[in-house]
């Protein structure tokens, strides 16, 4: 029986380190958490110490798979809720990456993402086929269904919500973060085409009238499409203004007063909802 | 397929939190609108609400999509 103490920023990280140093699968170790220091408001990184015991009969075979470590620790936590680690004080799952701990390791989170999406769709009562494609940085999930209105929603708001929730689920632990890209029935491509056409039309108008055109509030993904569509056009610039849900993209023709008087006069609308109705009120539909 | 709206909240919340065994959803059915009361462990509140309420908003959007399909109205309350 070997016994050693390891430290890490999280239980998972400490176990991974143990696995690497001892050359033993995490599932073959016995361990207990000795100490946890949770930083004040998450300002200071916490540290976790675990004592690891390896029974003599265990052969050293290392799988370099942080997902396994993560799942293992999560499972342990579920068995023993009293030992819960406060994972992320902000609760947003967007903590810093652990320094170099997982470098070069292949993390597979696709199956988890796929299962979560299937589980949600099933409970929504949606008949759908889900496919999954994972690479080093992203998990691409695709939904095939006849119930497009339910899954995509107006301007893709349901699809975006599902994508957001799946991101939170899959990236609960900071190790090996992966971006989730969710699509259904070719919606993303269609949306990109529509936004690009709209952007070009409004850019023409902005240049022709010399006035700033402010588009209605859009999410970051959609704004990015418009920025990209117009980035190489001479005679205008694009920029965004406002915070959060009411962040708007503006098309600014060269020589226009920098957005002080939006040409479309849409400022009087007061607080606008989260849905994009770009430009002239003929927003692209799902 | 029939939607099980209460179960959607339960499923998503359990997947988001550290203590899934402490997730509970109580459905208060009204004439037209059902209220779903979601309870989670105190330390997990942040996980279901999210930065600036974004996670809660995303869950509500998914619920509303399912509710519309089932011709219902639901309101999600996250209670302490």
Coordinates of C-alpha atoms in Angstrom, one line a residue:
Chain A
X1 CA 0.0 0.0 0.0
X2 CA 1.4 3.3 -1.1
X3 CA 0.1 6.5 0.5
X4 CA 0.8 10.1 -0.5
X5 CA -0.8 13.5 -0.2
X6 CA -1.5 15.7 -3.2
X7 CA -2.7 19.2 -3.6
X8 CA -4.6 20.9 -6.3
X9 CA -7.0 23.8 -7.0
X10 CA -9.8 21.3 -7.0
X11 CA -10.4 17.7 -5.9
X12 CA -10.2 16.7 -9.6
X13 CA -6.9 18.5 -10.1
X14 CA -5.4 16.9 -7.0
X15 CA -6.5 13.5 -8.1
X16 CA -5.1 14.0 -11.6
X17 CA -1.8 15.0 -10.2
X18 CA -1.8 11.9 -8.1
X19 CA -2.7 9.8 -11.1
X20 CA 0.2 11.3 -13.0
X21 CA 2.8 11.0 -10.3
X22 CA 1.8 7.5 -9.1
X23 CA 1.0 6.2 -12.6
X24 CA -2.3 4.8 -11.4
X25 CA -5.8 5.1 -12.6
X26 CA -8.0 7.4 -10.5
X27 CA -10.6 4.7 -10.3
X28 CA -8.0 2.4 -8.7
X29 CA -7.2 4.8 -5.9
X30 CA -8.7 5.3 -2.5
X31 CA -8.6 8.8 -1.3
X32 CA -10.0 11.2 1.2
X33 CA -10.1 14.9 1.2
X34 CA -7.9 16.3 4.0
X35 CA -8.3 20.0 3.7
X36 CA -10.1 22.5 1.7
X37 CA -9.5 26.2 1.7
X38 CA -12.1 28.1 -0.2
X39 CA -11.0 31.6 -1.1
X40 CA -12.9 34.5 0.2
X41 CA -15.6 35.3 -2.4
X42 CA -13.5 33.2 -4.8
X43 CA -11.0 36.0 -5.0
X44 CA -8.2 33.8 -3.9
X45 CA -8.0 30.4 -5.5
X46 CA -9.0 27.6 -3.2
X47 CA -6.8 24.6 -2.5
X48 CA -7.7 21.0 -1.8
X49 CA -5.5 18.3 -0.3
X50 CA -6.3 14.7 -0.8
X51 CA -4.6 11.7 0.7
X52 CA -4.4 9.0 -1.8
X53 CA -3.8 5.3 -1.1
X54 CA -3.0 2.8 -3.8
X55 CA -3.5 -0.9 -2.9
X56 CA -0.5 -3.0 -3.8
X57 CA -2.3 -5.2 -6.3
X58 CA -3.1 -2.2 -8.6
X59 CA -1.0 -2.1 -11.7
X60 CA 0.0 1.3 -13.0
X61 CA -2.0 2.1 -16.2
X62 CA -2.6 5.8 -16.7
X63 CA -5.3 7.0 -18.8
X64 CA -4.8 10.7 -19.4
X65 CA -8.4 11.6 -19.3
X66 CA -9.4 14.6 -17.1
X67 CA -13.0 13.9 -17.9
X68 CA -12.7 10.7 -16.0
X69 CA -11.2 12.5 -13.1
X70 CA -13.9 15.0 -13.2
X71 CA -16.7 12.5 -13.4
X72 CA -15.1 10.4 -10.7
X73 CA -14.9 13.3 -8.3
X74 CA -18.4 14.4 -9.2
X75 CA -19.7 10.9 -8.5
X76 CA -17.9 10.8 -5.2
X77 CA -19.4 14.2 -4.3
X78 CA -22.9 12.9 -5.1
X79 CA -22.4 9.9 -2.9
X80 CA -21.2 12.2 -0.1
X81 CA -22.9 15.5 -0.3
X82 CA -21.5 16.7 3.0
X83 CA -18.1 17.0 1.3
X84 CA -19.2 19.4 -1.3
X85 CA -16.6 21.5 -2.9
X86 CA -17.8 25.0 -3.6
X87 CA -16.8 24.9 -7.2
X88 CA -17.1 28.4 -8.4
X89 CA -18.2 31.3 -6.2
X90 CA -19.8 33.2 -9.1
X91 CA -21.7 30.1 -10.1
X92 CA -21.1 30.9 -13.7
X93 CA -18.6 28.2 -14.5
X94 CA -16.3 30.6 -16.2
X95 CA -13.3 30.4 -13.8
X96 CA -9.8 30.5 -15.0
X97 CA -8.2 27.4 -16.5
X98 CA -6.1 25.4 -14.2
X99 CA -2.5 26.2 -15.1
X100 CA -1.2 23.7 -17.6
X101 CA -2.6 20.8 -15.6
X102 CA -4.4 19.2 -18.5
X103 CA -2.1 20.1 -21.3
X104 CA -2.3 17.8 -24.3
X105 CA -4.9 15.7 -22.6
X106 CA -7.9 14.5 -24.6
X107 CA -11.1 15.5 -22.9
X108 CA -14.3 13.9 -24.0
X109 CA -17.4 15.7 -23.0
X110 CA -19.5 15.1 -26.1
X111 CA -21.4 12.1 -24.7
X112 CA -22.4 14.1 -21.6
X113 CA -23.6 17.0 -23.7
X114 CA -25.4 14.7 -26.1
X115 CA -27.1 12.9 -23.2
X116 CA -28.1 16.2 -21.5
X117 CA -29.6 17.5 -24.8
X118 CA -31.5 14.2 -25.4
X119 CA -32.8 14.3 -21.9
X120 CA -34.1 17.9 -22.2
X121 CA -35.7 17.3 -25.7
X122 CA -37.4 14.1 -24.5
X123 CA -38.9 15.9 -21.5
X124 CA -40.0 18.8 -23.8
X125 CA -42.0 16.1 -25.7
X126 CA -40.0 16.8 -28.9
X127 CA -39.4 14.0 -31.4
X128 CA -35.8 14.6 -32.5
X129 CA -32.5 13.0 -33.5
X130 CA -29.4 14.3 -32.0
X131 CA -25.9 13.9 -33.5
X132 CA -22.7 15.0 -31.9
X133 CA -19.2 15.9 -33.3
X134 CA -16.4 16.8 -30.9
X135 CA -13.0 18.2 -31.5
X136 CA -10.3 19.7 -29.2
X137 CA -12.2 22.9 -28.6
X138 CA -15.8 22.5 -29.3
X139 CA -18.7 20.1 -29.2
X140 CA -21.1 20.5 -32.1
X141 CA -24.5 19.2 -31.5
X142 CA -27.2 19.0 -34.2
X143 CA -30.9 18.4 -33.8
X144 CA -33.0 16.9 -36.6
X145 CA -36.7 17.4 -36.0
X146 CA -39.9 18.3 -37.6
X147 CA -40.8 20.5 -34.6
X148 CA -38.6 23.4 -35.6
X149 CA -40.7 26.1 -34.0
X150 CA -40.4 24.5 -30.6
X151 CA -36.7 23.8 -30.7
X152 CA -35.5 26.9 -32.6
X153 CA -38.0 29.5 -31.5
X154 CA -38.3 33.1 -32.6
X155 CA -35.0 34.3 -34.1
X156 CA -33.4 31.2 -32.6
X157 CA -34.0 32.2 -29.0
X158 CA -34.9 28.6 -27.8
X159 CA -31.9 27.2 -29.6
X160 CA -29.7 29.8 -27.9
X161 CA -31.2 29.1 -24.5
X162 CA -30.6 25.3 -25.0
X163 CA -27.0 26.0 -26.1
X164 CA -26.4 28.3 -23.0
X165 CA -27.8 25.7 -20.6
X166 CA -25.7 22.9 -22.2
X167 CA -22.6 25.0 -21.9
X168 CA -23.2 25.5 -18.2
X169 CA -23.9 21.8 -17.7
X170 CA -20.9 20.5 -19.6
X171 CA -18.5 23.2 -18.2
X172 CA -19.5 22.8 -14.6
X173 CA -15.9 22.1 -13.8
X174 CA -13.2 24.4 -15.1
X175 CA -11.0 21.5 -16.4
X176 CA -11.0 21.1 -20.1
X177 CA -13.7 23.6 -21.0
X178 CA -15.4 23.1 -24.3
X179 CA -17.6 25.4 -26.3
X180 CA -21.0 24.0 -27.2
X181 CA -22.3 24.8 -30.7
X182 CA -25.9 23.8 -31.1
X183 CA -27.7 23.8 -34.4
X184 CA -31.1 22.5 -35.6
X185 CA -32.3 21.9 -39.2
X186 CA -29.6 24.2 -40.7
X187 CA -30.8 27.2 -38.7
X188 CA -27.4 28.7 -38.1
X189 CA -26.4 28.9 -41.8
X190 CA -29.8 30.3 -42.7
X191 CA -29.6 32.9 -40.0
X192 CA -26.1 33.9 -41.1
X193 CA -27.3 34.3 -44.7
X194 CA -30.3 36.4 -43.7
X195 CA -28.3 38.6 -41.4
X196 CA -25.6 39.1 -44.0
X197 CA -28.2 40.2 -46.6
X198 CA -29.8 42.5 -44.1
X199 CA -26.4 43.9 -43.1
X200 CA -25.5 44.7 -46.7
X201 CA -28.8 46.3 -47.4
X202 CA -28.6 48.5 -44.3
X203 CA -24.9 49.3 -45.1
X204 CA -26.0 50.6 -48.5
X205 CA -28.6 52.8 -46.9
X206 CA -26.2 54.1 -44.3
X207 CA -23.7 55.1 -46.9
X208 CA -26.4 56.6 -49.2
X209 CA -27.9 58.7 -46.5
X210 CA -24.8 59.4 -44.5
X211 CA -26.6 58.6 -41.3
X212 CA -25.9 56.1 -38.6
X213 CA -28.1 53.1 -38.6
X214 CA -28.8 51.4 -35.3
X215 CA -30.0 47.8 -35.4
X216 CA -32.3 46.4 -32.7
X217 CA -30.8 44.5 -29.9
X218 CA -29.2 41.2 -30.9
X219 CA -27.2 38.5 -29.1
X220 CA -23.5 38.4 -29.4
X221 CA -23.5 35.6 -32.0
X222 CA -25.8 37.6 -34.4
X223 CA -23.9 40.8 -33.9
X224 CA -20.7 39.0 -34.8
X225 CA -22.3 37.9 -38.1
X226 CA -23.1 41.5 -38.9
X227 CA -19.7 42.8 -38.0
X228 CA -18.1 40.1 -40.1
X229 CA -20.3 40.8 -43.0
X230 CA -19.3 44.4 -43.1
X231 CA -15.7 44.3 -42.0
X232 CA -14.2 44.7 -45.5
X233 CA -16.7 47.3 -46.7
X234 CA -15.1 50.7 -47.4
X235 CA -16.8 53.9 -46.2
X236 CA -18.2 52.6 -43.0
X237 CA -17.5 51.1 -39.6
X238 CA -19.6 48.9 -37.3
X239 CA -19.6 49.0 -33.5
X240 CA -21.8 48.0 -30.7
X241 CA -23.3 50.0 -27.9
X242 CA -25.3 49.3 -24.7
X243 CA -25.0 46.4 -22.2
X244 CA -26.3 42.9 -22.0
X245 CA -29.6 42.2 -23.6
X246 CA -30.0 45.7 -25.0
X247 CA -26.6 45.8 -26.7
X248 CA -27.1 47.2 -30.3
X249 CA -25.0 47.2 -33.3
X250 CA -24.5 50.4 -35.2
X251 CA -23.5 50.9 -38.8
X252 CA -21.6 54.2 -39.0
X253 CA -20.8 55.7 -42.4
X254 CA -17.5 57.6 -42.7
X255 CA -18.0 61.2 -41.8
X256 CA -21.2 60.7 -39.8
X257 CA -21.3 62.1 -36.3
X258 CA -20.2 59.1 -34.3
X259 CA -23.6 57.7 -33.5
X260 CA -25.0 60.8 -31.8
X261 CA -28.0 60.9 -34.0
X262 CA -29.1 57.4 -35.1
X263 CA -30.6 57.9 -38.5
X264 CA -33.5 55.5 -38.0
X265 CA -34.7 57.5 -35.0
X266 CA -35.4 54.2 -33.1
X267 CA -34.0 55.5 -29.9
X268 CA -37.4 56.6 -28.6
X269 CA -38.6 53.1 -28.2
X270 CA -37.4 53.0 -24.6
X271 CA -36.5 49.6 -23.2
X272 CA -36.4 47.0 -25.9
X273 CA -36.8 43.3 -25.5
X274 CA -34.1 40.8 -26.1
X275 CA -35.3 39.8 -29.6
X276 CA -33.6 41.2 -32.6
X277 CA -35.7 43.0 -35.0
X278 CA -32.9 44.4 -37.0
X279 CA -33.2 47.7 -38.9
X280 CA -36.4 48.3 -40.6
X281 CA -38.6 46.0 -38.6
X282 CA -38.5 43.2 -41.0
X283 CA -36.3 40.9 -39.1
X284 CA -35.3 37.6 -40.5
X285 CA -37.5 34.8 -39.3
X286 CA -36.5 31.4 -38.0
Chain B
X1 CA -44.9 12.8 -27.2
X2 CA -46.3 14.7 -24.2
X3 CA -44.1 17.3 -22.5
X4 CA -43.4 16.9 -18.8
X5 CA -42.6 20.5 -17.9
X6 CA -42.0 20.0 -14.2
X7 CA -39.5 17.3 -15.2
X8 CA -37.7 19.6 -17.5
X9 CA -36.8 21.9 -14.7
X10 CA -35.8 19.1 -12.5
X11 CA -33.6 17.5 -15.1
X12 CA -31.8 20.7 -16.0
X13 CA -31.4 21.9 -12.4
X14 CA -29.9 18.5 -11.4
X15 CA -27.4 18.6 -14.2
X16 CA -26.3 22.1 -13.2
X17 CA -25.8 21.8 -9.5
X18 CA -23.3 20.2 -7.1
X19 CA -26.1 18.6 -5.0
X20 CA -28.7 17.2 -7.3
X21 CA -30.3 15.3 -4.5
X22 CA -31.4 18.6 -3.0
X23 CA -33.2 19.7 -6.1
X24 CA -37.0 19.7 -5.8
X25 CA -39.7 21.2 -8.0
X26 CA -43.2 21.9 -6.7
X27 CA -46.0 22.5 -9.2
X28 CA -48.8 24.8 -8.2
X29 CA -51.5 24.5 -10.9
X30 CA -53.7 27.4 -11.5
X31 CA -56.6 27.7 -14.0
X32 CA -54.5 28.8 -16.9
X33 CA -51.0 29.2 -15.5
X34 CA -48.9 26.7 -13.5
X35 CA -46.3 28.0 -11.2
X36 CA -43.2 25.8 -10.8
X37 CA -41.3 26.4 -7.6
X38 CA -37.6 25.3 -7.9
X39 CA -35.6 24.7 -4.8
X40 CA -31.9 23.9 -4.7
X41 CA -29.2 23.8 -2.0
X42 CA -28.2 27.2 -0.8
X43 CA -24.7 27.0 -2.3
X44 CA -26.2 26.0 -5.7
X45 CA -28.5 29.0 -6.1
X46 CA -25.9 30.8 -8.1
X47 CA -25.7 27.9 -10.5
X48 CA -29.3 27.9 -11.4
X49 CA -29.6 31.7 -11.6
X50 CA -26.3 32.5 -13.3
X51 CA -24.6 35.7 -13.9
X52 CA -27.2 38.5 -14.2
X53 CA -29.9 35.8 -14.2
X54 CA -28.8 34.4 -17.5
X55 CA -29.1 30.8 -16.6
X56 CA -32.6 31.3 -15.1
X57 CA -33.6 33.2 -18.2
X58 CA -32.4 30.4 -20.5
X59 CA -34.3 27.8 -18.4
X60 CA -37.5 29.9 -18.6
X61 CA -37.1 30.1 -22.4
X62 CA -36.8 26.4 -22.7
X63 CA -39.8 25.9 -20.4
X64 CA -41.9 28.4 -22.3
X65 CA -41.2 26.6 -25.6
X66 CA -42.3 23.3 -24.1
X67 CA -45.3 24.9 -22.5
X68 CA -46.5 26.6 -25.7
X69 CA -46.3 23.2 -27.4
X70 CA -48.4 21.7 -24.7
X71 CA -50.8 24.8 -24.8
X72 CA -50.0 25.8 -21.3
X73 CA -48.6 28.7 -19.4
X74 CA -45.8 28.2 -16.9
X75 CA -44.0 30.5 -14.6
X76 CA -40.7 29.5 -13.0
X77 CA -40.0 30.7 -9.5
X78 CA -36.6 30.0 -7.9
X79 CA -37.3 30.0 -4.1
X80 CA -34.9 30.1 -1.2

